[in-house]
Amino acid sequence: MTNEPNAEDPHAYDFRAIQAKWQARWEQMGLFTVDPDDRRPRKYILEMFPYPSGDLHMGHAENWALGDFVARYWRQQGFNVLHPIGWDSFGLPAENAAIKRGVDPREWTYANIEQQKESFKRYAPSFDWTTEIHTSDPEYYKWNQWLFLKMYEKGLAYRKDSWVNWDPVDQTVLANEQVLPDGTSDRSGAVVVKKKLTQWYFKITDYADRLLDDLNQLEGRWPAKVLAMQRNWIGRSVGADVDFVIEGRSEPITVFTTRPDTIFGVTFLVVAPDSDLATELVADAGVDDATRRAFDEYLVQTQATSEIDRQNADRPKTGVFTGRYALHPITGERMPIWAADYVLADYGHGAVMAVPAHDQRDLDFARVFDLPIRVVVDTNAPVTGAIPVIPEGASIDDLDLPPLDPKSTGVALAGQGRMINSGPLDGMSKQHAIQAAIELLEERGAGRAAKTYRLRDWLISRQRFWGTPIPIIHGADGTEYPVPEDELPVLLPNSAGLDLKPKGTSPLGGATEWVTVPNPVDGSPARRDADTMDTFVDSSWYFLRFLSPRDDTQAFDPERARMWAPVDQYVGGVEHAILHLLYARFVTKVLFDLGYVDFTEPFSALLNQGMVLSGGSKMSKSKGGVSLGDELDAHGVDAIRLVMGFAGPPEDDINWEDVSPAASVRFLARAYRLAVDVRSAPDVVWAEGDRALRQVTHRFLQDAPGLMESFKFNVVIARLMDLVNVTRKAVDQGPGPADPAVREAVETVALGLSVFAPYTGEEMWAKLGYEASVATYGWRKPDPTLLVQDSVTAVVQVNGKVRDSFEVAPGIEAGELERLARDSHAVRRYIGEREIVKVIVRAPKLVNIAIKP
Ligand code: ANZ
């Protein structure tokens, strides 16, 4: 069989043969390998790297089509483009497959990579394959360990004992980011429970302000939705910390409040039952046994309640008295301390000053347990909005206003008003009183301005096998010894003989020889940390590894980072809006502080693609959706890539039922046949070509760059379709296939198409008499003399209805246009004897004539 497509029928568009031919040739040419000495301007284009799941699926196909359009476009604009590929190859699926099928996670992973690589190569993304990395290679994860050690040195990696999210199916802890809003695991779907464990954390909360404030730099370059999600996730609240002295305890209780102005309305304190503070309070000798027993029972009940339920404002309030009392920092009043599950242990300080008159949760609680309620804001005297008119000589109390008694109405007064019952704060507005209250507390050494965040520290230890070992050795006395940098990597042991089944502790603990090591100081028996790192650590800095992927002396080359990073265009799914992007932003800032990079945001621009849906739901093999492999076999790579661009704006979901790969094939065949039909040589004189066709071509050249750069791929493809149609007309009915304008148009189609449908573009380019590859040729610049419009269409309306239209020069005078309109045969015949009342002329496009009916 010949390797030349269509040897017999030159017009037949045989996409299978074209694919086979070019895939092999491109592979030999190594087209997209970046030359480090190349001095042209640079662009770093990156798609979120894949987890090696085997074959490519529809979601991959969309992601890499869109990213590749961008990469190929910039290359054709003369940029030196880095477009790398690697594999996020640590993680649970390998391990779960290993348990289910008894295979080695390593073998499973690397076999998948091989398979996926083959599918990728057929799909033709313009990758620099020399960058290929696997995060599960020791050459990569060594640098995860290095990063851990750097964090550890800076005090940003630490171990603590705390309540963590526990996935009872996968038997591992989860980061907060991995718990879905309905309280289930984003991995296994199991309902997440709380478990107390000693775990490693990265101190992302130290960076909360910067992570929040730097989002402003990304405004307009990241999707607004992602920015909003990140802002919410970090969740900064501004207010004050207030200290309450506890009777019989030297340490005060600190609470965080956003409403220090309501300090005189505090009537009790509430602590989170599952906080250490609560346990300590009831452990005091002064607390009687019955109170302690009631607390213990309540704690058990709290631990069985999900976070979501605890935050549900509508749930009836429950709680127990701790037997202890606090003193008000200003009035000295004695106030009971309660424990209730609506207060969360890990927000603020795990304790609140309850202001039942003005906070609904506190009010509900006070009404259940009959605690005092004190109004300190008069919301009948609002500071903004409708101010009640108080007659001369009267006071607000003389007005007949509805009673605002939260105790009887059950509605807390959250609105604005003037302070009352608040000593020195009386009469102030909220904003004013917040300031004054903070000053008052500061004077007494009992409080200060404070901020708190929803963001928690990043829990990075996992009790699973297939991940990066944590480079720490634990001495018998509990001392932590970081593994020295020159002893990295701490290699993952072989899985053979290990029980990988989830059991709540890491399988690495069972690798006796691996785990037992001499204490680095005195040689006594010590143990390696047996947990592995969250795989989001791997992906938090991988974009830097691509810059010097084979460097075995450092994680990445800072010089290359200065040249290439940050990533100019990042492309990926919105499912990573929080997790991965937040972690990568955090690690970038840490690397900046350590002096390794000179920028603080990793991804200058972000494009989120929508999902590919079938029957309204996300496509997946298990749900019997359409398989990418079948679609590629039936219609070819180019038609599927083209569909991904043509379906609509990239952020929108694609309903596979609404697109037509078959129509894409027909269009590509039409374009291809034009290249076969061209009858002029590459050295024609463009200026001698048909002007009308040249104008269409040059308008495309003029508009396409702006459209590409704003990701309006569907519009660019529609314009290419239009250009193909106009050119076909010129070949069949116009100046014919030998006209230079036809060649110019078809070359433009080949160059433009090669972004979306690289096989077809390349084959057309060859048919046009050029050397491969079309991908490395630049787009022609539009000729301004061809962009001026020769004429515009003027429309004549009579009483609002169009009666005639004709071509006029764009610069026509209003008087001349009116004369043409009045002279129009169609208009004269329509008006007949009727009287013209008014003529409005909007040159050059419209004449409006009003007549008597
Ligand atoms: C007194 C007060 C009076 C409050 C008032 C509100 C209104 P955001 O905006 O979400 O940050 N709070 C503090 N720590 C808490 C915890 N660990 N669990 C549950 N609630 C907690 O909410 C801050 C407010 O939530 C704080 O301000 C505190 O109640 C409560 F009229 O203090 B406030």
mmCIF file with all atom_site columns, N, CA, C and O in Angstrom, residues 31 38 78 182 319 340 352 356 374 472 491 497 519 586 590 598 694 747 772 776 785 802 852:
data_model
loop_
_atom_site.group_PDB
_atom_site.id
_atom_site.type_symbol
_atom_site.label_atom_id
_atom_site.label_alt_id
_atom_site.label_comp_id
_atom_site.label_asym_id
_atom_site.label_entity_id
_atom_site.label_seq_id
_atom_site.pdbx_PDB_ins_code
_atom_site.Cartn_x
_atom_site.Cartn_y
_atom_site.Cartn_z
_atom_site.occupancy
_atom_site.B_iso_or_equiv
_atom_site.pdbx_formal_charge
_atom_site.auth_seq_id
_atom_site.auth_comp_id
_atom_site.auth_asym_id
_atom_site.auth_atom_id
_atom_site.pdbx_PDB_model_num
ATOM 1  N N  . LEU A 1 31  ? 9.174   18.444 15.672 1.00 0.00 ? 31  LEU A N  1
ATOM 2  C CA . LEU A 1 31  ? 8.840   19.816 15.315 1.00 0.00 ? 31  LEU A CA 1
ATOM 3  C C  . LEU A 1 31  ? 8.801   20.834 16.442 1.00 0.00 ? 31  LEU A C  1
ATOM 4  O O  . LEU A 1 31  ? 9.110   21.992 16.251 1.00 0.00 ? 31  LEU A O  1
ATOM 5  N N  . ASP A 1 38  ? 17.033  29.966 21.207 1.00 0.00 ? 38  ASP A N  1
ATOM 6  C CA . ASP A 1 38  ? 16.138  30.748 20.358 1.00 0.00 ? 38  ASP A CA 1
ATOM 7  C C  . ASP A 1 38  ? 15.845  32.088 21.037 1.00 0.00 ? 38  ASP A C  1
ATOM 8  O O  . ASP A 1 38  ? 15.423  32.136 22.177 1.00 0.00 ? 38  ASP A O  1
ATOM 9  N N  . GLY A 1 78  ? 5.013   33.674 15.252 1.00 0.00 ? 78  GLY A N  1
ATOM 10 C CA . GLY A 1 78  ? 6.444   33.951 15.360 1.00 0.00 ? 78  GLY A CA 1
ATOM 11 C C  . GLY A 1 78  ? 7.011   33.830 16.763 1.00 0.00 ? 78  GLY A C  1
ATOM 12 O O  . GLY A 1 78  ? 8.149   34.229 17.005 1.00 0.00 ? 78  GLY A O  1
ATOM 13 N N  . ASP A 1 182 ? -21.664 18.790 50.017 1.00 0.00 ? 182 ASP A N  1
ATOM 14 C CA . ASP A 1 182 ? -22.646 17.930 50.696 1.00 0.00 ? 182 ASP A CA 1
ATOM 15 C C  . ASP A 1 182 ? -22.000 17.020 51.740 1.00 0.00 ? 182 ASP A C  1
ATOM 16 O O  . ASP A 1 182 ? -22.626 16.093 52.257 1.00 0.00 ? 182 ASP A O  1
ATOM 17 N N  . GLY A 1 319 ? -26.925 22.235 73.492 1.00 0.00 ? 319 GLY A N  1
ATOM 18 C CA . GLY A 1 319 ? -25.698 22.630 74.179 1.00 0.00 ? 319 GLY A CA 1
ATOM 19 C C  . GLY A 1 319 ? -25.733 22.228 75.641 1.00 0.00 ? 319 GLY A C  1
ATOM 20 O O  . GLY A 1 319 ? -26.759 21.726 76.124 1.00 0.00 ? 319 GLY A O  1
ATOM 21 N N  . ALA A 1 340 ? -21.582 24.470 72.763 1.00 0.00 ? 340 ALA A N  1
ATOM 22 C CA . ALA A 1 340 ? -22.650 24.171 71.802 1.00 0.00 ? 340 ALA A CA 1
ATOM 23 C C  . ALA A 1 340 ? -22.029 23.886 70.440 1.00 0.00 ? 340 ALA A C  1
ATOM 24 O O  . ALA A 1 340 ? -21.006 24.479 70.077 1.00 0.00 ? 340 ALA A O  1
ATOM 25 N N  . VAL A 1 352 ? -17.081 31.892 71.024 1.00 0.00 ? 352 VAL A N  1
ATOM 26 C CA . VAL A 1 352 ? -17.728 33.148 70.656 1.00 0.00 ? 352 VAL A CA 1
ATOM 27 C C  . VAL A 1 352 ? -18.247 33.887 71.884 1.00 0.00 ? 352 VAL A C  1
ATOM 28 O O  . VAL A 1 352 ? -18.582 33.273 72.899 1.00 0.00 ? 352 VAL A O  1
ATOM 29 N N  . PRO A 1 356 ? -27.073 37.674 72.015 1.00 0.00 ? 356 PRO A N  1
ATOM 30 C CA . PRO A 1 356 ? -28.331 37.118 71.517 1.00 0.00 ? 356 PRO A CA 1
ATOM 31 C C  . PRO A 1 356 ? -29.265 38.155 70.891 1.00 0.00 ? 356 PRO A C  1
ATOM 32 O O  . PRO A 1 356 ? -30.020 37.811 69.990 1.00 0.00 ? 356 PRO A O  1
ATOM 33 N N  . ARG A 1 374 ? -29.884 41.188 75.735 1.00 0.00 ? 374 ARG A N  1
ATOM 34 C CA . ARG A 1 374 ? -29.756 42.630 75.985 1.00 0.00 ? 374 ARG A CA 1
ATOM 35 C C  . ARG A 1 374 ? -29.573 43.385 74.668 1.00 0.00 ? 374 ARG A C  1
ATOM 36 O O  . ARG A 1 374 ? -28.584 43.178 73.951 1.00 0.00 ? 374 ARG A O  1
ATOM 37 N N  . ILE A 1 472 ? 11.220  12.583 56.678 1.00 0.00 ? 472 ILE A N  1
ATOM 38 C CA . ILE A 1 472 ? 11.427  12.853 58.107 1.00 0.00 ? 472 ILE A CA 1
ATOM 39 C C  . ILE A 1 472 ? 11.677  11.514 58.804 1.00 0.00 ? 472 ILE A C  1
ATOM 40 O O  . ILE A 1 472 ? 11.058  10.507 58.447 1.00 0.00 ? 472 ILE A O  1
ATOM 41 N N  . LEU A 1 491 ? 13.577  6.883  48.694 1.00 0.00 ? 491 LEU A N  1
ATOM 42 C CA . LEU A 1 491 ? 12.883  6.094  47.675 1.00 0.00 ? 491 LEU A CA 1
ATOM 43 C C  . LEU A 1 491 ? 11.697  5.345  48.252 1.00 0.00 ? 491 LEU A C  1
ATOM 44 O O  . LEU A 1 491 ? 11.767  4.833  49.370 1.00 0.00 ? 491 LEU A O  1
ATOM 45 N N  . GLY A 1 497 ? 4.959   -7.654 48.600 1.00 0.00 ? 497 GLY A N  1
ATOM 46 C CA . GLY A 1 497 ? 4.946   -8.088 49.997 1.00 0.00 ? 497 GLY A CA 1
ATOM 47 C C  . GLY A 1 497 ? 4.249   -7.108 50.932 1.00 0.00 ? 497 GLY A C  1
ATOM 48 O O  . GLY A 1 497 ? 4.062   -7.398 52.110 1.00 0.00 ? 497 GLY A O  1
ATOM 49 N N  . ASN A 1 519 ? 18.831  6.221  64.274 1.00 0.00 ? 519 ASN A N  1
ATOM 50 C CA . ASN A 1 519 ? 18.695  7.628  64.629 1.00 0.00 ? 519 ASN A CA 1
ATOM 51 C C  . ASN A 1 519 ? 19.933  8.375  64.125 1.00 0.00 ? 519 ASN A C  1
ATOM 52 O O  . ASN A 1 519 ? 21.056  7.969  64.407 1.00 0.00 ? 519 ASN A O  1
ATOM 53 N N  . PHE A 1 586 ? 0.134   29.296 46.238 1.00 0.00 ? 586 PHE A N  1
ATOM 54 C CA . PHE A 1 586 ? 0.817   29.324 47.540 1.00 0.00 ? 586 PHE A CA 1
ATOM 55 C C  . PHE A 1 586 ? 2.291   28.936 47.379 1.00 0.00 ? 586 PHE A C  1
ATOM 56 O O  . PHE A 1 586 ? 3.196   29.661 47.827 1.00 0.00 ? 586 PHE A O  1
ATOM 57 N N  . VAL A 1 590 ? 5.837   30.979 48.158 1.00 0.00 ? 590 VAL A N  1
ATOM 58 C CA . VAL A 1 590 ? 6.903   30.492 49.043 1.00 0.00 ? 590 VAL A CA 1
ATOM 59 C C  . VAL A 1 590 ? 8.230   30.502 48.279 1.00 0.00 ? 590 VAL A C  1
ATOM 60 O O  . VAL A 1 590 ? 9.252   30.980 48.791 1.00 0.00 ? 590 VAL A O  1
ATOM 61 N N  . ASP A 1 598 ? 11.127  35.007 40.463 1.00 0.00 ? 598 ASP A N  1
ATOM 62 C CA . ASP A 1 598 ? 10.972  36.454 40.599 1.00 0.00 ? 598 ASP A CA 1
ATOM 63 C C  . ASP A 1 598 ? 9.545   36.910 40.305 1.00 0.00 ? 598 ASP A C  1
ATOM 64 O O  . ASP A 1 598 ? 9.310   38.060 39.970 1.00 0.00 ? 598 ASP A O  1
ATOM 65 N N  . ARG A 1 694 ? -9.450  38.521 -2.827 1.00 0.00 ? 694 ARG A N  1
ATOM 66 C CA . ARG A 1 694 ? -8.349  38.956 -1.965 1.00 0.00 ? 694 ARG A CA 1
ATOM 67 C C  . ARG A 1 694 ? -8.887  39.732 -0.757 1.00 0.00 ? 694 ARG A C  1
ATOM 68 O O  . ARG A 1 694 ? -8.373  39.633 0.349  1.00 0.00 ? 694 ARG A O  1
ATOM 69 N N  . GLU A 1 747 ? -3.984  29.059 0.654  1.00 0.00 ? 747 GLU A N  1
ATOM 70 C CA . GLU A 1 747 ? -2.848  29.043 1.593  1.00 0.00 ? 747 GLU A CA 1
ATOM 71 C C  . GLU A 1 747 ? -3.294  29.562 2.954  1.00 0.00 ? 747 GLU A C  1
ATOM 72 O O  . GLU A 1 747 ? -2.915  29.029 3.994  1.00 0.00 ? 747 GLU A O  1
ATOM 73 N N  . ALA A 1 772 ? 6.934   20.545 4.606  1.00 0.00 ? 772 ALA A N  1
ATOM 74 C CA . ALA A 1 772 ? 6.384   20.498 5.956  1.00 0.00 ? 772 ALA A CA 1
ATOM 75 C C  . ALA A 1 772 ? 7.354   21.235 6.894  1.00 0.00 ? 772 ALA A C  1
ATOM 76 O O  . ALA A 1 772 ? 8.567   21.224 6.638  1.00 0.00 ? 772 ALA A O  1
ATOM 77 N N  . THR A 1 776 ? 5.063   25.671 11.176 1.00 0.00 ? 776 THR A N  1
ATOM 78 C CA . THR A 1 776 ? 6.170   26.592 11.459 1.00 0.00 ? 776 THR A CA 1
ATOM 79 C C  . THR A 1 776 ? 6.184   27.801 10.527 1.00 0.00 ? 776 THR A C  1
ATOM 80 O O  . THR A 1 776 ? 7.099   28.611 10.570 1.00 0.00 ? 776 THR A O  1
ATOM 81 N N  . THR A 1 785 ? -4.571  48.121 2.020  1.00 0.00 ? 785 THR A N  1
ATOM 82 C CA . THR A 1 785 ? -5.291  48.644 0.850  1.00 0.00 ? 785 THR A CA 1
ATOM 83 C C  . THR A 1 785 ? -6.437  47.718 0.449  1.00 0.00 ? 785 THR A C  1
ATOM 84 O O  . THR A 1 785 ? -7.336  48.116 -0.278 1.00 0.00 ? 785 THR A O  1
ATOM 85 N N  . VAL A 1 802 ? -38.809 48.358 4.187  1.00 0.00 ? 802 VAL A N  1
ATOM 86 C CA . VAL A 1 802 ? -37.772 48.470 3.170  1.00 0.00 ? 802 VAL A CA 1
ATOM 87 C C  . VAL A 1 802 ? -38.410 48.359 1.780  1.00 0.00 ? 802 VAL A C  1
ATOM 88 O O  . VAL A 1 802 ? -39.146 47.417 1.495  1.00 0.00 ? 802 VAL A O  1
ATOM 89 N N  . LYS A 1 852 ? -47.910 60.435 3.787  1.00 0.00 ? 852 LYS A N  1
ATOM 90 C CA . LYS A 1 852 ? -49.294 60.381 4.312  1.00 0.00 ? 852 LYS A CA 1
ATOM 91 C C  . LYS A 1 852 ? -49.915 59.084 3.832  1.00 0.00 ? 852 LYS A C  1
ATOM 92 O O  . LYS A 1 852 ? -49.738 58.718 2.664  1.00 0.00 ? 852 LYS A O  1
#
